[in-house]
mmCIF file of C-alpha atoms and ligand atoms in Angstrom:
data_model
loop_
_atom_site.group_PDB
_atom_site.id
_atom_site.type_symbol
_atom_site.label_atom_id
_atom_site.label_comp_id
_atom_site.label_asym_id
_atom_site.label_seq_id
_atom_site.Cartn_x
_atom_site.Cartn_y
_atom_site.Cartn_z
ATOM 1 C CA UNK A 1 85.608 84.201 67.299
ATOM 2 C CA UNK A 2 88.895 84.219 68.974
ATOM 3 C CA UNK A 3 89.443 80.691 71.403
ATOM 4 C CA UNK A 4 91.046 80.328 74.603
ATOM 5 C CA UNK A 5 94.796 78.958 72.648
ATOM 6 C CA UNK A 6 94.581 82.200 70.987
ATOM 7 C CA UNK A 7 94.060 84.576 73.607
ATOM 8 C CA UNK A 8 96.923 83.136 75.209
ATOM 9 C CA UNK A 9 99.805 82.534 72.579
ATOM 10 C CA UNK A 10 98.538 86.738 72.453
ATOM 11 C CA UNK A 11 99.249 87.302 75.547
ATOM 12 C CA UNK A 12 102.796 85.420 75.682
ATOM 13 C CA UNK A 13 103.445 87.101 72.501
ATOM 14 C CA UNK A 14 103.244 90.931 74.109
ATOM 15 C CA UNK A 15 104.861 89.908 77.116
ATOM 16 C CA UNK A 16 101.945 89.547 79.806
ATOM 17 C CA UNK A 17 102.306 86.179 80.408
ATOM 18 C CA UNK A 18 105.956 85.667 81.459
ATOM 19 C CA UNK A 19 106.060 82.460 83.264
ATOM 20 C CA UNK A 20 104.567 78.787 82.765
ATOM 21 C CA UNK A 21 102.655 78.162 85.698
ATOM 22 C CA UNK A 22 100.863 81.477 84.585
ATOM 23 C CA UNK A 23 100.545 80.121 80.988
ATOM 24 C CA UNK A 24 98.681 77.013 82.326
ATOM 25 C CA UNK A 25 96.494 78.761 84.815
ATOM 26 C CA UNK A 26 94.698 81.271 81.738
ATOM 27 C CA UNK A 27 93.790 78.082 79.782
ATOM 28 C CA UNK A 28 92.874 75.510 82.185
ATOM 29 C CA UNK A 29 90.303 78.214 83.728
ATOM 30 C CA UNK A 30 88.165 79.297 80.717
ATOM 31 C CA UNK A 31 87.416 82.736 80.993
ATOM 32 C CA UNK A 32 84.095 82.406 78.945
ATOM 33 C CA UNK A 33 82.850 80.281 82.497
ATOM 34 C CA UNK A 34 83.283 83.739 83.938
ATOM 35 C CA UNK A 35 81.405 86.512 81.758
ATOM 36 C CA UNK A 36 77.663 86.975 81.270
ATOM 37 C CA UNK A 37 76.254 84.626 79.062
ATOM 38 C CA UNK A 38 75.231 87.898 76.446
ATOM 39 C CA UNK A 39 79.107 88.530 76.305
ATOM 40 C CA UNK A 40 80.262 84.959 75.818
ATOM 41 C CA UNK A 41 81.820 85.572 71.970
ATOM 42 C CA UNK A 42 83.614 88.105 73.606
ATOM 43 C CA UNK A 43 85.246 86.647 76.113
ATOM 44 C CA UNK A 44 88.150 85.990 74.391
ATOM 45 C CA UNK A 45 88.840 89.357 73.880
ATOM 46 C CA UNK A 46 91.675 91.593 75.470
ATOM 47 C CA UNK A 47 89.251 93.555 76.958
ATOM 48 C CA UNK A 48 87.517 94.418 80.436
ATOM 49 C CA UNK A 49 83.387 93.269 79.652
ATOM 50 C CA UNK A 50 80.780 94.301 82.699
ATOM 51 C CA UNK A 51 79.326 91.913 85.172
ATOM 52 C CA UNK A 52 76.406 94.122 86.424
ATOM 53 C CA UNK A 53 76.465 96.311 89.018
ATOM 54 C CA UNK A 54 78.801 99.052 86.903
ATOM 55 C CA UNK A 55 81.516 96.443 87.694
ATOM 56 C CA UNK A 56 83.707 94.517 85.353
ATOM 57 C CA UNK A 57 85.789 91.356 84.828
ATOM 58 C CA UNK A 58 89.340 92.707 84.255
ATOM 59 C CA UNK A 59 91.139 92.360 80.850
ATOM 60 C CA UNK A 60 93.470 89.387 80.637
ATOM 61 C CA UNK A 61 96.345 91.190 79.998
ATOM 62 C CA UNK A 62 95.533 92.829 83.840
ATOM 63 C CA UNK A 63 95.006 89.384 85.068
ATOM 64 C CA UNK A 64 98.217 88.080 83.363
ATOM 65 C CA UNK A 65 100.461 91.043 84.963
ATOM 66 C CA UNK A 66 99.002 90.767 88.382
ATOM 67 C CA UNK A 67 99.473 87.521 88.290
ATOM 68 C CA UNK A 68 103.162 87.074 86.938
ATOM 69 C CA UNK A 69 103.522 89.603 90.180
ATOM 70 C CA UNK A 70 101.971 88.086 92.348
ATOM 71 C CA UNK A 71 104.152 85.100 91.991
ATOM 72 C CA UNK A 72 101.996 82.469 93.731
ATOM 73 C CA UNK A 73 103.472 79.136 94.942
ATOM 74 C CA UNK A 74 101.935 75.996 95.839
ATOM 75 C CA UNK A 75 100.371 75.947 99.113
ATOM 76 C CA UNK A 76 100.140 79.789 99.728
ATOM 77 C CA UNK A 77 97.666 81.028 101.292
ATOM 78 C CA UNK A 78 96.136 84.332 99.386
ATOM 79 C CA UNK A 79 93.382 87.266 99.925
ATOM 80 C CA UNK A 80 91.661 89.043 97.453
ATOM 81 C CA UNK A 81 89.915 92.085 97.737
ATOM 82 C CA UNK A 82 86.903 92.314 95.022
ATOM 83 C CA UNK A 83 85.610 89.168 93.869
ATOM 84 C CA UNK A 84 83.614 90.271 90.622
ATOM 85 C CA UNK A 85 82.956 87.316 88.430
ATOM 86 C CA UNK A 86 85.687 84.806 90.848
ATOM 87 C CA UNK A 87 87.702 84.668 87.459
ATOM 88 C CA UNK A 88 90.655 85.494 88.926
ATOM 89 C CA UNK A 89 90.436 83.723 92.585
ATOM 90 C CA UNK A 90 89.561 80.561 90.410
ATOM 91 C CA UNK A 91 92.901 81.191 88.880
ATOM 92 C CA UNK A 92 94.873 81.996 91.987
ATOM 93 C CA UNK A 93 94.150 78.916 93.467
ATOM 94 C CA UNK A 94 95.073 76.794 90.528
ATOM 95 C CA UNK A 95 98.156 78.481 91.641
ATOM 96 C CA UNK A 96 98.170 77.996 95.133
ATOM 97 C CA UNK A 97 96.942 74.442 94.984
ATOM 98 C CA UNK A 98 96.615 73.046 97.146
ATOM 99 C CA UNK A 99 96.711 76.401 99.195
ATOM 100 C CA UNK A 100 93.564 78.524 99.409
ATOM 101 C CA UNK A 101 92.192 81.292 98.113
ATOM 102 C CA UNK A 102 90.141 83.822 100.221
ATOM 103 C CA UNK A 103 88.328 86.398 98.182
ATOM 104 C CA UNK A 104 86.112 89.589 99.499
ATOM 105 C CA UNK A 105 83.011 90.636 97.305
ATOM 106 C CA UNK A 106 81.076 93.977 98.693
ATOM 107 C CA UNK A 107 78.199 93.937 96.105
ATOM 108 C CA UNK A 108 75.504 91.209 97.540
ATOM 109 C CA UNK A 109 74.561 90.006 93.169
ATOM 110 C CA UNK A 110 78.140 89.689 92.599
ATOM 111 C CA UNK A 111 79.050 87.247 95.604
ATOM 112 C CA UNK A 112 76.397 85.114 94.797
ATOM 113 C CA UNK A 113 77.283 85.111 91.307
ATOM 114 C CA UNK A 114 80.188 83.498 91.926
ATOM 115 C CA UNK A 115 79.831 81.580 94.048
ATOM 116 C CA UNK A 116 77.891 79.654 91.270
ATOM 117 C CA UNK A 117 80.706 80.705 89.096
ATOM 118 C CA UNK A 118 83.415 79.073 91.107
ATOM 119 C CA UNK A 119 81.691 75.827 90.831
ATOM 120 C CA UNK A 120 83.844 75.132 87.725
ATOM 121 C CA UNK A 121 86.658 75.101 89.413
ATOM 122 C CA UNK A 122 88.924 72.427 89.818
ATOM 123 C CA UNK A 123 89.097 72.848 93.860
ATOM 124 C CA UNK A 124 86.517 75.169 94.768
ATOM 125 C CA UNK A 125 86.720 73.883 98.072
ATOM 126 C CA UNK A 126 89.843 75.644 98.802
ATOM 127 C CA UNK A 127 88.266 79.178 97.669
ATOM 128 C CA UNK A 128 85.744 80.801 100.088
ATOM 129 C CA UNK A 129 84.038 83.929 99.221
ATOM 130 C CA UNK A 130 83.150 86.234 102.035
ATOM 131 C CA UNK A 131 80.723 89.327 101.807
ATOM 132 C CA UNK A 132 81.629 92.322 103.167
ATOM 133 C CA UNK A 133 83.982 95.199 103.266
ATOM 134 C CA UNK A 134 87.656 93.722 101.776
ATOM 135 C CA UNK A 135 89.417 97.081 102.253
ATOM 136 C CA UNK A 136 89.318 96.087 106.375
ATOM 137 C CA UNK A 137 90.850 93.078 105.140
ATOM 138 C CA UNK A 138 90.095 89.946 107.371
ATOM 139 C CA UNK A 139 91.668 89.632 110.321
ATOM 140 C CA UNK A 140 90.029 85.962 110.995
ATOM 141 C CA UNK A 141 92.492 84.252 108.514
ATOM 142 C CA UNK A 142 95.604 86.793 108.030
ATOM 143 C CA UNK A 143 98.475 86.305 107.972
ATOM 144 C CA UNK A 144 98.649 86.264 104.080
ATOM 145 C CA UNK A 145 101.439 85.039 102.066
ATOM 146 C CA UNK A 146 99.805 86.931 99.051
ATOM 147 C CA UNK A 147 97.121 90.040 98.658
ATOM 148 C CA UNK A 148 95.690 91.458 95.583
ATOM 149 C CA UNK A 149 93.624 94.098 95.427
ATOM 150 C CA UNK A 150 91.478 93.932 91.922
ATOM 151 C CA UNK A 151 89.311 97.955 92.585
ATOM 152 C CA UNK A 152 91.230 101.052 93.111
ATOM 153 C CA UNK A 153 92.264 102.180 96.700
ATOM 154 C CA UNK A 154 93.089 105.865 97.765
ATOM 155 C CA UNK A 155 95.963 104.381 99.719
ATOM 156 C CA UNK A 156 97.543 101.325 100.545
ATOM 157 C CA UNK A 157 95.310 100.268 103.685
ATOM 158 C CA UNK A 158 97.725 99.992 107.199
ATOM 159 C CA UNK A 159 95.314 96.917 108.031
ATOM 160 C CA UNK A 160 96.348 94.971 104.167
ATOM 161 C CA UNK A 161 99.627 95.609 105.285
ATOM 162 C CA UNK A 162 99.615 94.617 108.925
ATOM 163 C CA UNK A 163 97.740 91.419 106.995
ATOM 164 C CA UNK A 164 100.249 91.112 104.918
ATOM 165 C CA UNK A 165 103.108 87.636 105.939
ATOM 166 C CA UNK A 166 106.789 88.265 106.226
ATOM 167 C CA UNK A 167 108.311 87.398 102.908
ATOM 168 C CA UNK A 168 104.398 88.411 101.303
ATOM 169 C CA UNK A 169 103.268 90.113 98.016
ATOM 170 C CA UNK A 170 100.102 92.491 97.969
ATOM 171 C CA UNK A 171 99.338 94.009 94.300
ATOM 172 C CA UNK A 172 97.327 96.840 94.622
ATOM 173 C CA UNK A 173 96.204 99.727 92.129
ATOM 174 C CA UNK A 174 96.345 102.793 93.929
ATOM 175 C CA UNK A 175 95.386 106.422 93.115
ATOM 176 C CA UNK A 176 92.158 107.984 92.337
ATOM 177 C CA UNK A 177 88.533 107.106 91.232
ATOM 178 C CA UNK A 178 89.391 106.501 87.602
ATOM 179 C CA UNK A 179 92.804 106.062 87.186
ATOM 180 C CA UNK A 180 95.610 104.916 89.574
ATOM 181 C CA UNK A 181 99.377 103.277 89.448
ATOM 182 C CA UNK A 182 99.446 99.416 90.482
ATOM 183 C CA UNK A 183 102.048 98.866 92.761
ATOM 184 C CA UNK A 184 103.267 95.522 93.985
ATOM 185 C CA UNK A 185 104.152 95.628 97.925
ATOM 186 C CA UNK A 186 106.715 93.488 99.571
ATOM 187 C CA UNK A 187 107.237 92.829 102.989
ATOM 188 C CA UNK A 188 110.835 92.415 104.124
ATOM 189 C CA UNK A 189 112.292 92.188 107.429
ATOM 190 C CA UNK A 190 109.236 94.011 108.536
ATOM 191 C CA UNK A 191 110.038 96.796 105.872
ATOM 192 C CA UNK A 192 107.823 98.145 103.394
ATOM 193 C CA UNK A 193 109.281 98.095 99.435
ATOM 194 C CA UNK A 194 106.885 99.479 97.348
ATOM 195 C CA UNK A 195 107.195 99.247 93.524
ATOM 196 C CA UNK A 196 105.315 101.269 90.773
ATOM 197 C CA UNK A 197 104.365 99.305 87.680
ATOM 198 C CA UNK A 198 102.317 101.796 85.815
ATOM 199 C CA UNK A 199 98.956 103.208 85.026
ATOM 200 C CA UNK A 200 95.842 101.652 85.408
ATOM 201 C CA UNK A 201 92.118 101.964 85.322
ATOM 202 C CA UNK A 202 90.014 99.941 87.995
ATOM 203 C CA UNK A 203 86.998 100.512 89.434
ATOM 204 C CA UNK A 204 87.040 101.801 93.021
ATOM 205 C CA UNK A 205 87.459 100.116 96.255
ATOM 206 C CA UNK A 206 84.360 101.611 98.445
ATOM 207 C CA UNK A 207 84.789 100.700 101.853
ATOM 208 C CA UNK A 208 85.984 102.127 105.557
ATOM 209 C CA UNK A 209 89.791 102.103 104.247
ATOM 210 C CA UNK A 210 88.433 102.975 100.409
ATOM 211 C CA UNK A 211 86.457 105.324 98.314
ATOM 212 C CA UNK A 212 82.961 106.686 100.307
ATOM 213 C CA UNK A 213 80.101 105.181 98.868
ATOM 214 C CA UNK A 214 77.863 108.060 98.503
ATOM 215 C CA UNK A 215 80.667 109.987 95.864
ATOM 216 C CA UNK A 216 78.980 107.335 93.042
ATOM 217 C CA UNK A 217 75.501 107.774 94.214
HETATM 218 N N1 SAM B 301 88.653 90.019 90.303
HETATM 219 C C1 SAM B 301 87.404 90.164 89.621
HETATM 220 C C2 SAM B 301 87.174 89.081 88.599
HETATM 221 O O1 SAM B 301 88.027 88.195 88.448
HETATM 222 O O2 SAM B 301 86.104 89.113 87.964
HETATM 223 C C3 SAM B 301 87.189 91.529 89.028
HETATM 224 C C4 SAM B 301 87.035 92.545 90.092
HETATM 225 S S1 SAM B 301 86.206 94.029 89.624
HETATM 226 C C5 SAM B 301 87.414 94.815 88.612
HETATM 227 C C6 SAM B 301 86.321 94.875 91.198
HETATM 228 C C7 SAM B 301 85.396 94.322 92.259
HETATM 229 O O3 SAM B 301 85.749 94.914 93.504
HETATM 230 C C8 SAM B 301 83.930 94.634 92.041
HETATM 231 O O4 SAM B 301 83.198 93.437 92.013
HETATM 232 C C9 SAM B 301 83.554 95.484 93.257
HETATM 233 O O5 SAM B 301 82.225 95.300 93.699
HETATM 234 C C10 SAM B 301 84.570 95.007 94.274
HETATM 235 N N2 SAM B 301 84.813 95.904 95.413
HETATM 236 C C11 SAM B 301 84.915 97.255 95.435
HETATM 237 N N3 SAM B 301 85.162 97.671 96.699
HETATM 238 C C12 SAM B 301 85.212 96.568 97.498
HETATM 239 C C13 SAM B 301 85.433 96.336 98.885
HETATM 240 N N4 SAM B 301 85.644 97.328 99.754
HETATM 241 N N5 SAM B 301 85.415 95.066 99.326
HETATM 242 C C14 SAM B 301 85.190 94.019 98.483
HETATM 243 N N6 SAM B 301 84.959 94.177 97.156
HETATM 244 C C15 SAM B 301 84.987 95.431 96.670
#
């Protein structure tokens, strides 16, 4: 089996991980903490494994790109939309520290999976996970300096965006059911600059600004 060192010094190798503070994020948080405990020899692959519920923990070569975009500094203050296994919110805020990390989980299992999940963390305190619908964002805590959006959205939500700080970041995959391009988002002098960084696959975001539910039924 593949070990943490390795999965990394791969990822550097093809280019996913670009910067340091990304390189010591993916092997202080050990992925294998994250995945079912049936899929724990595989965690080291480059691949996406599920986490019940049809959903999955994204491959670390996503998780290294949306990262190295979302260029997260100490003390920022970040939203995610889609919570899944808390793999990657555990990494944003080792990123953020000693910032916070909010993160958005529709599927009832999944939140409470992490939230056991997240107890590994080094400052779980700063990460709260909130059920409900992320694609509304949440208006309680915004503005953002950072949003990523880890499901696929039909459109770039006007609420993420009105959510979204001056100077912020929001990755977001955006497209159709299946596929979509990720696009990172900046907000600039109250203008929009949108930038496509290629393909993707994610699963959907299902919400009031997403996919309906009842198309997976
Ligand atoms: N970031 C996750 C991780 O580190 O494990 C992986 C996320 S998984 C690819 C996508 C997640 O988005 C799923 O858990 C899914 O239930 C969730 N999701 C889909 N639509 C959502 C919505 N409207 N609000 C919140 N979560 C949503």
């Amino acid at each position: 089996m593949k070990n943490l060192e390795e999965l990394v010094k791969e990822l550097i190798r093809e280019g996913f991980i670009r910067s340091e503070s990304v390189r010591e994020a993916m092997l202080t948080i050990d992925r294998k903490d994250f995945v079912p405990y049936i899929y724990r020899e595989e965690a080291y692959i480059d691949e996406p494994l599920p986490i019940g519920e049809d959903q999955t923990i994204s491959a670390p070569h996503m998780v290294a790109i949306m990262l190295e975009l979302l260029d997260i500094r100490r003390g920022m203050k970040v939203l995610e939309i889609g919570t899944g296994s808390g793999y990657n919110a555990c990494l944003m805020e080792y990123l953020a520290y000693p910032g916070r990390v909010i993160t958005i989980e529709r599927l009832k299992s999944l939140y409470y999976i992490a939230q056991e999940n997240i107890k590994r963390c080094p400052h779980s305190e700063n990460i709260r996970i909130v059920y409900g619908d992320g694609s509304q964002g949440y208006p309680e805590e915004a503005p953002f300096d950072r949003i990523v959006v880890t499901c696929g959205a039909p459109d770039i939500p006007q609420v993420l965006l009105e959510q979204l700080s001056e100077g912020g970041i929001m990755v977001i995959p955006v497209g159709g059911h299946y596929f979509q391009d990720l696009y990172r988002v900046i907000k600039r002098k109250g203008e929009i600059v949108k930038e496509n960084h290629g393909s993707v696959a994610f699963v959907p975001m299902i919400g009031k600004f997403g996919f309906k539910e009842e198309f997976y039924i």
